[in-house]
Amino acid sequence: MTTNEQHHATSEYTTEHTPRMQWAEHAPDVYKAMARLEAASRKGLDPVVAELVKIRASQINHCAFCIDMHTKDALAAGESVERIVQLSAWEESQHFYTPKEIAAIELAEAITVLTDGFVPDEVYEKAAKHFDQAELAQLIAAIITINAWNRFSVTARLVPGHYTPGDHR
């Protein structure tokens, strides 16, 4: 059953797109290396912070597949719907997040949107005040890893809606 059939029994919704390819099947060594990088980037990082930055980077990159995956994982881990919904407008709803989470979200945006030129010193320094060097290194790795996953998923046009929390752990 597709997401549209499962959640919307009417025909007023559009049909699901077809993925361009199942890239993991055609590049299994790359997929396995990415999965190892994903696992390594999570070590020592607060799981809530990790999911928040993955969701935010995926929103910026318009990666519906990763937004679906990481919002479901966050909800399954106990994250509130309210905080997930507000994440796309976090600057106007900072009261939903801790200063440490805001620093991580700001860093995720700066790393994700490198077309602005660089990661600003003030953003990096703010994150460095909330994370020790090892945590900060892991946070940077997690942000860079989700950006790579986003690019694979968006390019292959992977279909959101079918992920079950924990499927890719």
Backbone as CSV, one residue per row, in Angstrom:
resi,resn,N_x,N_y,N_z,CA_x,CA_y,CA_z,C_x,C_y,C_z
1,MET,0.844,-1.164,0.000,0.000,0.000,0.000,0.896,1.235,0.000
2,THR,0.592,2.202,-0.850,1.393,3.416,-0.895,0.957,4.372,0.196
3,THR,1.764,5.375,0.415,1.446,6.385,1.417,0.113,7.045,1.092
4,ASN,-0.098,7.380,-0.176,-1.344,8.034,-0.566,-2.543,7.146,-0.280
5,GLU,-2.428,5.861,-0.553,-3.540,4.944,-0.277,-3.739,4.776,1.214
6,GLN,-2.648,4.706,1.944,-2.699,4.472,3.370,-3.326,5.646,4.113
7,HIS,-2.943,6.872,3.765,-3.376,8.036,4.506,-4.481,8.832,3.824
8,HIS,-4.655,8.652,2.549,-5.622,9.448,1.801,-6.396,8.532,0.854
9,ALA,-7.524,8.094,1.274,-8.287,7.140,0.483,-9.003,7.796,-0.696
10,THR,-8.877,9.104,-0.850,-9.540,9.767,-1.966,-8.585,9.910,-3.133
11,SER,-9.132,10.179,-4.296,-8.303,10.321,-5.490,-7.891,11.769,-5.736
12,GLU,-8.176,12.672,-4.816,-7.822,14.069,-5.023,-6.325,14.330,-4.843
13,TYR,-5.587,13.391,-4.287,-4.148,13.542,-4.115,-3.428,12.991,-5.324
14,THR,-2.247,13.527,-5.593,-1.472,13.027,-6.723,-0.848,11.684,-6.362
15,THR,-0.402,10.980,-7.362,0.211,9.674,-7.124,1.686,9.852,-6.772
16,GLU,2.213,8.843,-6.154,3.625,8.829,-5.799,4.486,8.838,-7.046
17,HIS,5.621,9.507,-6.973,6.563,9.430,-8.080,7.343,8.117,-7.996
18,THR,7.946,7.774,-9.070,8.791,6.576,-9.123,10.232,7.013,-8.922
19,PRO,10.984,6.288,-8.099,12.393,6.675,-7.942,13.137,6.530,-9.267
20,ARG,14.135,7.368,-9.452,14.961,7.265,-10.658,15.763,5.977,-10.652
21,MET,16.242,5.625,-9.474,17.031,4.405,-9.333,17.128,4.047,-7.861
22,GLN,17.445,2.805,-7.596,17.756,2.357,-6.243,19.281,2.354,-6.155
23,TRP,19.838,3.535,-5.883,21.286,3.693,-5.986,22.043,2.750,-5.066
24,ALA,21.490,2.426,-3.912,22.183,1.541,-2.973,22.398,0.148,-3.570
25,GLU,21.467,-0.287,-4.403,21.598,-1.598,-5.056,22.686,-1.575,-6.129
26,HIS,22.868,-0.424,-6.756,23.838,-0.319,-7.851,25.218,0.126,-7.393
27,ALA,25.287,0.670,-6.191,26.577,1.085,-5.624,26.640,0.609,-4.170
28,PRO,26.570,-0.722,-3.970,26.488,-1.243,-2.603,27.693,-0.907,-1.733
29,ASP,28.874,-0.825,-2.307,30.047,-0.482,-1.501,29.971,0.965,-1.003
30,VAL,29.447,1.852,-1.836,29.270,3.251,-1.431,28.219,3.327,-0.329
31,TYR,27.127,2.607,-0.510,26.066,2.601,0.505,26.602,2.080,1.848
32,LYS,27.348,0.991,1.797,27.912,0.431,3.033,28.881,1.409,3.693
33,ALA,29.676,2.092,2.893,30.606,3.088,3.442,29.831,4.243,4.071
34,MET,28.757,4.667,3.433,27.914,5.738,3.990,27.269,5.278,5.295
35,ALA,26.813,4.038,5.344,26.193,3.510,6.569,27.211,3.474,7.710
36,ARG,28.459,3.119,7.398,29.510,3.133,8.422,29.807,4.566,8.867
37,LEU,29.841,5.500,7.916,30.051,6.903,8.245,28.908,7.422,9.114
38,GLU,27.692,7.043,8.791,26.521,7.433,9.586,26.658,6.928,11.021
39,ALA,26.985,5.672,11.180,27.131,5.089,12.518,28.258,5.784,13.286
40,ALA,29.369,6.037,12.619,30.501,6.688,13.272,30.164,8.123,13.667
41,SER,29.392,8.814,12.852,29.074,10.217,13.141,28.118,10.367,14.321
42,ARG,27.385,9.331,14.646,26.436,9.378,15.776,27.109,9.151,17.127
43,LYS,28.288,8.549,17.144,28.943,8.199,18.407,29.211,9.434,19.253
44,GLY,28.763,9.385,20.490,29.007,10.472,21.419,28.165,11.710,21.214
45,LEU,27.225,11.655,20.285,26.367,12.803,19.991,24.985,12.562,20.576
46,ASP,24.438,13.562,21.229,23.092,13.474,21.787,22.126,13.113,20.654
47,PRO,21.361,12.019,20.786,20.463,11.588,19.717,19.406,12.632,19.344
48,VAL,18.961,13.425,20.310,17.973,14.470,20.014,18.603,15.530,19.120
49,VAL,19.787,15.981,19.473,20.498,16.972,18.659,20.750,16.403,17.262
50,ALA,21.166,15.157,17.196,21.443,14.526,15.901,20.209,14.537,15.011
51,GLU,19.057,14.172,15.546,17.841,14.155,14.729,17.421,15.560,14.329
52,LEU,17.547,16.525,15.233,17.171,17.900,14.892,18.009,18.426,13.730
53,VAL,19.317,18.209,13.757,20.144,18.725,12.662,19.902,17.949,11.369
54,LYS,19.599,16.664,11.470,19.303,15.886,10.263,18.003,16.359,9.625
55,ILE,17.013,16.613,10.449,15.741,17.115,9.911,15.946,18.484,9.286
56,ARG,16.641,19.383,9.998,16.805,20.750,9.485,17.597,20.773,8.188
57,ALA,18.699,20.045,8.118,19.475,19.996,6.872,18.624,19.413,5.743
58,SER,17.844,18.397,6.046,16.993,17.771,5.029,15.904,18.725,4.551
59,GLN,15.382,19.559,5.454,14.410,20.583,5.047,15.059,21.566,4.079
60,ILE,16.243,22.032,4.411,16.945,22.989,3.556,17.236,22.382,2.188
61,ASN,17.618,21.115,2.169,17.967,20.420,0.921,16.749,19.851,0.189
62,HIS,15.577,20.061,0.733,14.331,19.572,0.132,14.347,18.061,-0.078
63,CYS,14.903,17.352,0.895,14.985,15.896,0.794,13.814,15.265,1.547
64,ALA,12.729,15.039,0.834,11.514,14.494,1.447,11.754,13.114,2.049
65,PHE,12.568,12.296,1.405,12.858,10.956,1.903,13.513,11.030,3.289
66,CYS,14.523,11.899,3.430,15.230,12.023,4.712,14.381,12.734,5.759
67,ILE,13.554,13.696,5.344,12.639,14.336,6.286,11.688,13.286,6.849
68,ASP,11.147,12.449,5.992,10.254,11.372,6.416,10.964,10.455,7.415
69,MET,12.164,10.025,7.069,12.914,9.096,7.915,13.232,9.705,9.277
70,HIS,13.794,10.892,9.271,14.289,11.446,10.530,13.186,12.019,11.413
71,THR,12.094,12.463,10.839,10.974,12.869,11.700,10.353,11.640,12.355
72,LYS,10.243,10.555,11.614,9.705,9.313,12.201,10.634,8.773,13.281
73,ASP,11.945,8.793,13.024,12.902,8.338,14.042,12.834,9.231,15.281
74,ALA,12.727,10.542,15.077,12.655,11.471,16.203,11.380,11.243,17.014
75,LEU,10.261,11.074,16.334,8.998,10.810,17.035,9.075,9.492,17.809
76,ALA,9.648,8.468,17.188,9.775,7.169,17.853,10.677,7.255,19.083
77,ALA,11.628,8.192,19.056,12.542,8.371,20.184,11.955,9.290,21.256
78,GLY,10.723,9.765,21.026,10.059,10.581,22.039,10.047,12.074,21.771
79,GLU,10.586,12.502,20.642,10.560,13.927,20.312,9.115,14.373,20.111
80,SER,8.821,15.625,20.435,7.448,16.123,20.310,7.152,16.565,18.880
81,VAL,5.914,16.404,18.495,5.456,16.865,17.189,5.680,18.374,17.087
82,GLU,5.385,19.081,18.159,5.498,20.536,18.168,6.913,21.003,17.822
83,ARG,7.917,20.396,18.437,9.297,20.797,18.156,9.707,20.455,16.731
84,ILE,9.241,19.343,16.221,9.554,18.970,14.843,8.883,19.944,13.870
85,VAL,7.624,20.262,14.109,6.893,21.183,13.237,7.545,22.565,13.256
86,GLN,7.955,23.029,14.419,8.527,24.363,14.551,9.944,24.473,13.996
87,LEU,10.574,23.358,13.732,11.970,23.363,13.296,12.187,24.153,12.007
88,SER,11.240,24.130,11.109,11.421,24.872,9.853,11.391,26.381,10.066
89,ALA,10.874,26.821,11.204,10.824,28.248,11.542,11.468,28.484,12.907
90,TRP,12.530,27.771,13.199,13.149,27.788,14.523,13.588,29.172,14.973
91,GLU,13.950,30.038,14.032,14.409,31.374,14.429,13.302,32.174,15.112
92,GLU,12.062,31.904,14.734,10.924,32.592,15.343,10.321,31.809,16.496
93,SER,10.818,30.609,16.721,10.271,29.770,17.795,11.402,29.154,18.628
94,GLN,12.386,29.978,18.928,13.546,29.496,19.671,13.192,28.989,21.064
95,HIS,12.081,29.441,21.601,11.695,29.020,22.951,11.349,27.530,23.038
96,PHE,11.275,26.852,21.892,11.040,25.404,21.879,12.337,24.614,22.049
97,TYR,13.488,25.294,21.964,14.774,24.610,21.933,15.724,25.157,22.991
98,THR,16.667,24.313,23.377,17.696,24.752,24.317,18.735,25.581,23.553
99,PRO,19.520,26.391,24.254,20.598,27.122,23.580,21.572,26.189,22.850
100,LYS,21.834,25.017,23.412,22.725,24.044,22.761,22.109,23.547,21.455
101,GLU,20.807,23.256,21.471,20.132,22.804,20.250,20.117,23.901,19.191
102,ILE,19.889,25.134,19.606,19.902,26.253,18.663,21.278,26.394,18.034
103,ALA,22.329,26.281,18.834,23.691,26.364,18.293,23.929,25.265,17.260
104,ALA,23.433,24.071,17.531,23.587,22.951,16.590,22.790,23.195,15.309
105,ILE,21.579,23.700,15.446,20.735,23.986,14.275,21.379,25.078,13.420
106,GLU,21.891,26.129,14.058,22.573,27.206,13.323,23.793,26.676,12.580
107,LEU,24.547,25.807,13.237,25.713,25.223,12.583,25.290,24.344,11.409
108,ALA,24.221,23.586,11.591,23.706,22.744,10.496,23.334,23.597,9.295
109,GLU,22.682,24.707,9.531,22.311,25.593,8.421,23.549,26.163,7.735
110,ALA,24.521,26.609,8.525,25.722,27.201,7.940,26.503,26.189,7.101
111,ILE,26.621,24.970,7.594,27.337,23.930,6.846,26.545,23.508,5.617
112,THR,25.233,23.434,5.738,24.379,22.992,4.631,24.340,24.017,3.506
113,VAL,24.321,25.286,3.843,24.187,26.351,2.847,25.550,27.003,2.622
114,LEU,26.477,26.245,2.114,27.816,26.781,1.867,27.848,27.750,0.692
115,THR,26.767,27.852,-0.052,26.712,28.826,-1.140,26.798,30.247,-0.603
116,ASP,26.545,30.427,0.694,26.704,31.749,1.309,28.179,32.085,1.512
117,GLY,29.061,31.149,1.249,30.482,31.419,1.265,31.299,30.661,2.283
118,PHE,30.807,30.500,3.508,31.592,29.852,4.536,30.734,29.678,5.781
119,VAL,31.282,28.978,6.758,30.635,28.869,8.066,31.114,30.076,8.878
120,PRO,30.205,30.996,9.219,30.618,32.197,9.939,31.281,31.883,11.288
121,ASP,32.289,32.664,11.627,32.999,32.477,12.886,32.056,32.494,14.080
122,GLU,31.099,33.425,14.093,30.204,33.528,15.246,29.321,32.287,15.409
123,VAL,28.939,31.669,14.301,28.141,30.443,14.369,28.993,29.305,14.926
124,TYR,30.215,29.180,14.410,31.119,28.137,14.892,31.441,28.345,16.371
125,GLU,31.764,29.570,16.746,32.127,29.872,18.133,30.963,29.620,19.091
126,LYS,29.745,29.927,18.648,28.566,29.657,19.483,28.430,28.156,19.723
127,ALA,28.606,27.365,18.675,28.540,25.907,18.820,29.659,25.415,19.731
128,ALA,30.840,25.978,19.578,31.990,25.562,20.390,31.789,25.855,21.877
129,LYS,30.931,26.807,22.198,30.627,27.107,23.605,29.717,26.047,24.222
130,HIS,28.942,25.372,23.391,27.968,24.401,23.885,28.419,22.951,23.745
131,PHE,29.402,22.714,22.898,29.879,21.356,22.643,31.381,21.312,22.900
132,ASP,31.837,20.251,23.591,33.288,20.118,23.726,33.853,19.729,22.353
133,GLN,35.155,19.730,22.218,35.777,19.508,20.908,35.383,18.173,20.282
134,ALA,35.325,17.119,21.080,34.946,15.806,20.544,33.487,15.822,20.073
135,GLU,32.595,16.395,20.890,31.178,16.489,20.507,31.014,17.345,19.252
136,LEU,31.737,18.452,19.195,31.643,19.350,18.046,32.107,18.646,16.778
137,ALA,33.178,17.891,16.889,33.653,17.125,15.732,32.598,16.123,15.277
138,GLN,31.945,15.450,16.224,30.881,14.495,15.885,29.687,15.208,15.266
139,LEU,29.336,16.375,15.807,28.224,17.154,15.261,28.509,17.560,13.820
140,ILE,29.696,18.049,13.571,30.086,18.422,12.205,30.006,17.205,11.287
141,ALA,30.499,16.066,11.758,30.434,14.834,10.956,28.989,14.444,10.665
142,ALA,28.109,14.556,11.656,26.692,14.201,11.459,26.036,15.129,10.439
143,ILE,26.355,16.413,10.501,25.777,17.380,9.555,26.280,17.110,8.137
144,ILE,27.560,16.864,8.014,28.120,16.575,6.689,27.554,15.262,6.148
145,THR,27.385,14.278,7.011,26.846,12.984,6.576,25.410,13.111,6.095
146,ILE,24.551,13.847,6.822,23.168,13.974,6.369,23.110,14.735,5.049
147,ASN,24.005,15.693,4.869,24.035,16.398,3.588,24.390,15.456,2.445
148,ALA,25.299,14.530,2.681,25.628,13.537,1.652,24.432,12.627,1.383
149,TRP,23.785,12.130,2.463,22.595,11.295,2.278,21.524,12.054,1.488
150,ASN,21.318,13.337,1.827,20.321,14.143,1.115,20.609,14.169,-0.384
151,ARG,21.854,14.334,-0.735,22.202,14.430,-2.150,21.988,13.108,-2.883
152,PHE,22.286,12.006,-2.242,21.980,10.706,-2.857,20.472,10.554,-3.032
153,SER,19.720,10.850,-1.979,18.277,10.625,-1.996,17.542,11.546,-2.962
154,VAL,17.928,12.818,-2.987,17.278,13.770,-3.893,17.605,13.427,-5.346
155,THR,18.855,13.105,-5.615,19.256,12.782,-6.983,18.567,11.516,-7.483
156,ALA,18.461,10.513,-6.635,17.809,9.254,-7.020,16.288,9.348,-6.926
157,ARG,15.777,10.467,-6.388,14.343,10.702,-6.183,13.708,9.581,-5.364
158,LEU,14.342,9.234,-4.255,13.773,8.207,-3.385,12.418,8.677,-2.864
159,VAL,11.513,7.745,-2.678,10.127,8.059,-2.350,9.908,8.069,-0.840
160,PRO,9.425,9.183,-0.304,9.125,9.239,1.127,7.820,8.514,1.445
161,GLY,7.668,8.181,2.720,6.394,7.645,3.178,6.391,6.178,3.530
162,HIS,7.442,5.475,3.201,7.462,4.035,3.437,8.418,3.612,4.545
163,TYR,9.101,4.553,5.123,10.093,4.252,6.155,9.415,3.925,7.482
164,THR,9.945,2.916,8.155,9.526,2.558,9.499,10.688,2.868,10.426
165,PRO,10.430,3.556,11.556,11.536,3.937,12.437,12.449,2.752,12.773
166,GLY,13.749,3.031,12.670,14.747,2.016,12.967,15.134,1.148,11.795
167,ASP,14.507,1.315,10.642,14.812,0.473,9.471,16.278,0.507,9.065
168,HIS,16.901,1.644,9.168,18.268,1.803,8.648,19.299,1.936,9.740
169,ARG,19.052,1.377,10.893,20.024,1.488,11.985,21.007,0.391,11.865
